[in-house]
Amino acid sequence: MKLRQYQRVAQYEINRQRFKKIMKELSNNSTRITNSADTEHLPSRQNFDNECKVLEKLDGQIPINNVLLCDEAIHFLKTFHSDVEDGGHWRSNNCSRHALIIIIPYRDRQQHLCILLRYIIPMLKRQHIEFRIIVAEQAGNETFNKGKLMNAAFIESTKLFSGHCVVFHDVDLIPEDDRNIYPCPWQPTHLSVAIDEMNYRLQYEMLVGGVLAMRKEQFETVNGFSNEFWGWGGEDDDMAYRIKLAGLRILRPPKNIARYKMLRHKKQVPAKWNSRIKLLSGVNKRFLLDGLNNANYSVEKLTRHKFYTHILINVGKQPL
Ligand code: UDP
Ligand code: MN
């Protein structure tokens, strides 16, 4: 067996053993999802400042222009943030304590992407975080499959870059407060707690959609996202169950800083409710076999743009 294949199988076995234990613990009801006030393990502003003495003062609230045009956004970035290296990589000369990969699932939302880059790049620099920005675009016109796209982007970007933390980031969510620090703490962290469209309220306790930060090994442990959710909805709830089944917890920063503006777009057609529920209800049997370890896709193109690395990915077609 080729070494690569062997390593995958070995990793799978390790996960399987881990899960046996976890399922046992679960049946004893020992895991729980934390509530939104549970922020004890997020990096505190004070610690961050102490270790990173040069940290510029964070501004708090960020005023957002949600109708900014692409040209304006890119002009701004080229003028004030030309120190970002090609491919969308930046690290501070003085103190980048964390290295993260931001994965943005994408298709046909160019203006949103420009606006997100316009705000997120300066914010991450103020936070003194080393980052790489990956735009994962689904090739073609087949039904969107966000979960598979993000799995593919994870596999490809970890081949290219180091970094212990991955942030899965919807293209249309713009952070409104730079005190919402991005690196991954010890548990998966749901960063988009309060969204303007949802009246700045968390919709439900198991929600992890929008902006989710996970350490690489945590993402591997849950076998990534499901590849089976075609069309809108479901893959994020499936991830929440994976996290729970793995005995991990979901942390959330306080809702007064984890605030986002959602940019306007046409609503996607939701996938059929029945098929989503059917898939979700089988998550505990399915998730070891459906995820990172069987994501079949091909990379059509990889381009290093100035402010991001673009990976065009073919995720195939929804089975009939
Ligand atoms: N997305 C995209 N193009 C599409 C559909 C989805 O780029 O045609 C990506 C994008 O990152 C978006 C995310 O998938 O923010 C979630 O989809 P959408 O915004 O349609 O769902 P919502 O969260 O608004 O219900
Ligand atoms: Mn949206």
Coordinates of C-alpha atoms and ligand atoms in Angstrom, one line a residue:
M1 CA 0.0 0.0 0.0
K2 CA 1.3 3.5 -0.8
L3 CA 2.5 5.4 2.2
R4 CA -0.1 8.1 1.8
Q5 CA -2.9 5.7 1.6
Y6 CA -1.6 3.9 4.6
Q7 CA -1.4 7.1 6.6
R8 CA -5.0 7.8 5.8
V9 CA -6.1 4.4 6.9
A10 CA -4.1 4.6 10.0
Q11 CA -5.6 8.0 10.9
Y12 CA -9.0 6.6 10.2
E13 CA -8.3 3.8 12.6
I14 CA -7.1 6.2 15.3
N15 CA -10.3 8.3 14.9
R16 CA -12.5 5.2 15.0
Q17 CA -11.0 4.1 18.3
R18 CA -11.4 7.6 19.6
F19 CA -15.0 7.6 18.6
K20 CA -15.8 4.3 20.2
K21 CA -14.7 5.9 23.4
I22 CA -16.6 9.1 22.7
M23 CA -19.8 7.3 21.8
K24 CA -19.6 5.5 25.2
E25 CA -19.1 8.8 27.0
L26 CA -22.0 10.3 25.0
S27 CA -24.3 7.7 26.1
N28 CA -23.4 8.7 29.7
N29 CA -24.4 12.2 28.6
S30 CA -21.1 13.7 29.5
T31 CA -20.8 16.3 26.7
R32 CA -22.6 19.5 26.4
I33 CA -22.6 22.5 24.1
T34 CA -21.6 25.6 26.0
N35 CA -23.8 28.6 26.1
S36 CA -22.9 31.9 24.6
A37 CA -21.6 33.4 27.8
D38 CA -18.9 30.7 28.1
T39 CA -15.9 32.5 26.9
E40 CA -13.4 31.7 29.6
H41 CA -10.9 30.1 27.2
L42 CA -10.9 32.7 24.5
P43 CA -7.7 34.7 24.4
S44 CA -8.3 37.7 26.7
R45 CA -7.5 41.1 25.5
Q46 CA -5.1 41.6 28.3
N47 CA -3.0 38.4 27.7
F48 CA -2.9 39.3 24.1
D49 CA -1.6 42.7 24.8
N50 CA 1.0 41.5 27.2
E51 CA 2.5 39.0 24.9
C52 CA 2.3 41.3 21.9
K53 CA 3.5 44.6 23.2
V54 CA 3.3 46.3 19.8
L55 CA -0.3 45.5 19.3
E56 CA -2.0 48.5 18.0
K57 CA -5.0 49.6 19.9
L58 CA -8.1 47.8 18.6
D59 CA -10.8 50.1 17.5
G60 CA -13.8 48.1 18.7
Q61 CA -16.7 48.8 16.3
I62 CA -15.8 48.9 12.6
P63 CA -17.9 51.2 10.4
I64 CA -18.8 49.2 7.3
N65 CA -19.8 50.5 3.9
N66 CA -21.8 47.6 2.6
V67 CA -22.2 49.1 -0.9
L68 CA -18.5 49.5 -1.5
L69 CA -17.5 48.6 -5.1
C70 CA -14.7 46.2 -5.9
D71 CA -12.5 48.8 -7.4
E72 CA -12.7 51.0 -4.3
A73 CA -12.0 48.0 -2.0
I74 CA -9.0 46.8 -4.0
H75 CA -7.7 50.4 -4.3
F76 CA -7.9 50.8 -0.6
L77 CA -6.1 47.5 0.1
K78 CA -3.4 48.3 -2.5
T79 CA -2.8 51.8 -1.0
F80 CA -2.7 50.8 2.7
H81 CA -2.0 47.1 2.8
S82 CA 0.5 46.4 0.0
D83 CA 2.7 44.6 2.5
V84 CA 0.3 41.6 2.1
E85 CA 2.3 39.0 0.1
D86 CA 1.0 37.5 -3.1
G87 CA -1.5 34.7 -2.4
G88 CA -3.0 36.6 0.6
H89 CA -0.3 36.0 3.2
W90 CA 0.7 38.3 5.9
R91 CA 2.7 38.1 9.1
S92 CA 3.8 40.8 11.5
N93 CA 7.5 41.5 11.7
N94 CA 7.2 41.8 15.5
C95 CA 4.7 39.3 16.8
S96 CA 2.5 37.0 14.9
R97 CA 1.6 34.5 17.6
H98 CA -1.0 32.6 15.6
A99 CA -1.1 31.4 12.0
L100 CA -4.5 30.8 10.5
I101 CA -5.9 29.8 7.2
I102 CA -9.2 31.5 6.2
I103 CA -11.3 29.4 3.8
I104 CA -14.0 31.2 2.0
P105 CA -16.5 29.1 0.1
Y106 CA -17.3 31.0 -3.0
R107 CA -19.3 31.3 -6.3
D108 CA -20.4 34.3 -8.1
R109 CA -20.3 36.8 -5.2
Q110 CA -17.5 39.1 -6.4
Q111 CA -18.5 42.3 -4.7
H112 CA -19.0 40.4 -1.4
L113 CA -15.5 39.0 -1.6
C114 CA -14.0 42.5 -2.2
I115 CA -15.9 43.9 0.7
L116 CA -14.9 41.1 3.0
L117 CA -11.2 41.4 2.1
R118 CA -11.4 45.2 2.5
Y119 CA -12.4 44.8 6.2
I120 CA -10.9 41.5 7.2
I121 CA -7.3 42.2 6.1
P122 CA -6.9 45.4 8.2
M123 CA -8.6 43.7 11.1
L124 CA -6.4 40.7 11.2
K125 CA -3.4 42.9 10.9
R126 CA -4.5 44.9 13.9
Q127 CA -4.9 41.6 15.8
H128 CA -1.4 40.7 14.8
I129 CA -2.4 37.4 13.4
E130 CA -0.5 35.6 10.6
F131 CA -3.0 34.7 7.9
R132 CA -3.5 33.1 4.5
I133 CA -6.7 33.7 2.7
I134 CA -8.0 30.9 0.4
V135 CA -11.0 31.5 -1.8
A136 CA -12.5 28.1 -2.7
E137 CA -14.6 28.5 -5.8
Q138 CA -16.9 25.8 -7.0
A139 CA -16.4 25.3 -10.7
G140 CA -19.3 25.1 -13.1
N141 CA -23.0 25.5 -12.6
E142 CA -24.0 22.4 -10.8
T143 CA -25.8 22.6 -7.4
F144 CA -23.6 24.2 -4.8
N145 CA -22.0 21.9 -2.3
K146 CA -20.4 24.0 0.4
G147 CA -19.3 21.2 2.7
K148 CA -17.4 19.3 0.0
L149 CA -15.9 22.6 -1.2
M150 CA -14.6 23.4 2.2
N151 CA -13.2 19.8 2.7
A152 CA -11.4 20.1 -0.6
A153 CA -10.1 23.6 0.3
F154 CA -8.9 22.3 3.6
I155 CA -7.0 19.3 2.1
E156 CA -5.4 21.5 -0.6
S157 CA -4.5 24.4 1.7
T158 CA -2.9 22.2 4.3
K159 CA -0.7 20.7 1.5
L160 CA 0.4 24.2 0.7
F161 CA 0.6 26.0 4.1
S162 CA 1.3 25.5 7.7
G163 CA -0.9 27.0 10.4
H164 CA -2.7 25.4 13.2
C165 CA -6.0 27.0 12.8
V166 CA -8.7 27.2 10.0
V167 CA -11.5 29.6 9.9
F168 CA -14.4 28.7 7.5
H169 CA -15.8 32.1 6.6
D170 CA -19.0 32.9 4.6
V171 CA -18.2 35.5 2.0
D172 CA -21.1 37.8 3.0
L173 CA -20.4 38.1 6.7
I174 CA -18.4 41.2 7.6
P175 CA -17.1 41.5 11.1
E176 CA -18.3 44.6 12.9
D177 CA -15.9 44.6 15.8
D178 CA -12.2 44.0 15.8
R179 CA -12.1 42.7 19.4
N180 CA -13.5 39.5 18.0
I181 CA -10.1 37.8 17.9
Y182 CA -9.8 35.2 15.2
P183 CA -7.3 32.5 16.3
C184 CA -8.5 29.1 17.5
P185 CA -8.7 28.6 21.2
W186 CA -8.8 25.0 22.6
Q187 CA -12.3 24.2 21.3
P188 CA -14.1 24.9 18.0
T189 CA -15.3 28.5 18.1
H190 CA -18.4 29.8 16.5
L191 CA -17.5 33.5 15.7
S192 CA -20.6 34.8 14.0
V193 CA -22.8 34.8 17.0
A194 CA -24.8 38.0 16.4
I195 CA -25.8 38.9 12.8
D196 CA -27.7 42.1 11.9
E197 CA -30.2 40.2 9.7
M198 CA -31.1 38.0 12.7
N199 CA -31.5 41.0 15.0
Y200 CA -28.1 40.2 16.5
R201 CA -29.5 37.1 18.2
L202 CA -28.1 33.6 18.0
Q203 CA -30.8 31.6 16.2
Y204 CA -30.3 28.3 18.0
E205 CA -27.8 26.8 20.3
M206 CA -26.4 24.2 17.8
L207 CA -25.7 26.8 15.2
V208 CA -22.2 26.8 13.8
G209 CA -22.8 28.2 10.3
G210 CA -21.3 31.5 9.1
V211 CA -17.9 31.8 10.6
L212 CA -16.4 28.8 12.4
A213 CA -12.8 28.5 13.7
M214 CA -11.3 25.1 14.3
R215 CA -7.9 23.7 15.0
K216 CA -6.7 21.5 12.1
E217 CA -6.6 18.4 14.3
Q218 CA -10.1 19.0 15.5
F219 CA -11.3 19.3 11.9
E220 CA -9.6 16.0 11.1
T221 CA -11.0 14.4 14.2
V222 CA -14.6 15.1 13.1
N223 CA -13.7 14.0 9.6
G224 CA -14.4 17.5 8.2
F225 CA -17.8 18.4 6.8
S226 CA -20.2 16.0 5.1
N227 CA -20.0 15.8 1.3
E228 CA -23.6 14.8 1.0
F229 CA -25.4 18.1 1.4
W230 CA -26.2 19.6 -2.0
G231 CA -27.9 23.0 -2.2
W232 CA -28.6 25.3 0.7
G233 CA -28.5 24.2 4.3
G234 CA -27.7 21.3 6.5
E235 CA -23.9 20.9 6.3
D236 CA -23.4 23.3 9.2
D237 CA -25.9 21.5 11.5
D238 CA -24.2 18.3 10.6
M239 CA -20.9 19.8 11.6
A240 CA -22.4 20.8 15.0
Y241 CA -23.4 17.2 15.6
R242 CA -19.9 16.0 14.5
I243 CA -18.4 18.3 17.0
K244 CA -20.7 17.1 19.7
L245 CA -20.1 13.4 18.8
A246 CA -16.4 14.0 19.0
G247 CA -16.7 15.2 22.6
L248 CA -15.7 18.7 21.7
R249 CA -17.6 21.8 22.7
I250 CA -18.5 24.9 20.9
L251 CA -17.2 28.2 22.3
R252 CA -18.7 31.6 21.5
P253 CA -17.3 35.0 22.1
P254 CA -19.7 37.4 23.8
K255 CA -22.5 38.6 21.5
N256 CA -21.7 42.3 21.9
I257 CA -18.4 41.8 20.1
A258 CA -19.0 38.8 17.8
R259 CA -21.2 40.9 15.6
Y260 CA -21.5 40.7 11.8
K261 CA -23.1 42.5 9.0
M262 CA -24.6 40.2 6.3
L263 CA -24.4 41.5 2.8
R264 CA -27.5 41.3 0.7
H265 CA -28.0 38.5 -1.9
K266 CA -30.7 36.4 -3.5
K267 CA -31.7 33.5 -1.3
Q268 CA -30.5 30.1 -2.5
V269 CA -33.2 27.5 -3.0
P270 CA -33.2 25.3 0.1
A271 CA -32.4 21.6 -0.4
K272 CA -35.4 19.4 0.2
W273 CA -36.3 19.4 3.9
N274 CA -36.9 15.6 4.0
S275 CA -33.6 14.7 2.6
R276 CA -31.8 17.1 4.9
I277 CA -33.4 15.7 8.0
K278 CA -32.9 12.1 6.8
L279 CA -29.2 12.8 6.3
L280 CA -28.8 14.7 9.6
S281 CA -30.5 12.0 11.6
G282 CA -28.0 9.4 10.5
V283 CA -25.0 11.6 11.4
N284 CA -23.6 9.3 14.1
K285 CA -23.4 6.3 11.7
R286 CA -22.4 8.3 8.7
F287 CA -19.7 10.8 9.7
L288 CA -16.7 8.5 9.9
L289 CA -17.4 7.4 6.3
D290 CA -18.5 10.8 4.9
G291 CA -16.2 13.7 5.1
L292 CA -12.5 14.5 4.6
N293 CA -11.6 10.8 4.1
N294 CA -13.8 10.4 1.0
A295 CA -14.1 13.8 -0.5
N296 CA -13.7 13.3 -4.3
Y297 CA -13.0 16.4 -6.2
S298 CA -10.4 17.8 -8.6
V299 CA -8.5 21.1 -8.6
E300 CA -9.0 22.9 -11.9
K301 CA -6.9 25.9 -11.2
L302 CA -4.8 27.5 -8.5
T303 CA -3.9 31.1 -8.8
R304 CA -2.1 33.4 -6.4
H305 CA -3.8 36.8 -6.5
K306 CA -2.5 39.7 -4.5
F307 CA -4.8 39.4 -1.6
Y308 CA -5.9 35.7 -1.7
T309 CA -5.1 32.3 -3.2
H310 CA -7.9 31.2 -5.5
I311 CA -8.6 27.5 -5.9
L312 CA -11.1 26.5 -8.5
I313 CA -12.5 23.2 -7.5
N314 CA -14.7 20.7 -9.3
V315 CA -16.8 18.9 -6.7
G316 CA -18.9 16.9 -9.3
K317 CA -22.6 16.6 -9.6
Q318 CA -25.4 15.9 -7.2
P319 CA -26.4 12.2 -7.7
L320 CA -29.9 11.8 -9.2
Ligands
UDP1 N1 -22.0 30.8 -1.5 C1 -21.5 31.4 -2.7 N2 -22.2 31.4 -3.8 C2 -23.4 30.8 -3.9 C3 -23.9 30.2 -2.7 C4 -23.2 30.2 -1.5 O1 -20.4 32.0 -2.6 O2 -24.0 30.8 -4.9 C5 -21.1 30.7 -0.3 C6 -20.9 32.1 0.3 O3 -19.7 32.1 1.1 C7 -22.1 32.3 1.2 C8 -22.2 30.9 1.8 O4 -21.8 30.0 0.8 O5 -21.9 33.3 2.2 C9 -23.6 30.6 2.4 O6 -24.6 30.7 1.4 P1 -25.7 31.8 1.5 O7 -25.1 33.1 1.8 O8 -26.5 31.7 0.2 O9 -26.6 31.3 2.6 P2 -27.2 32.1 3.9 O10 -26.2 31.8 5.0 O11 -27.3 33.5 3.6 O12 -28.5 31.4 4.2
MN2 MN -25.7 34.7 3.1

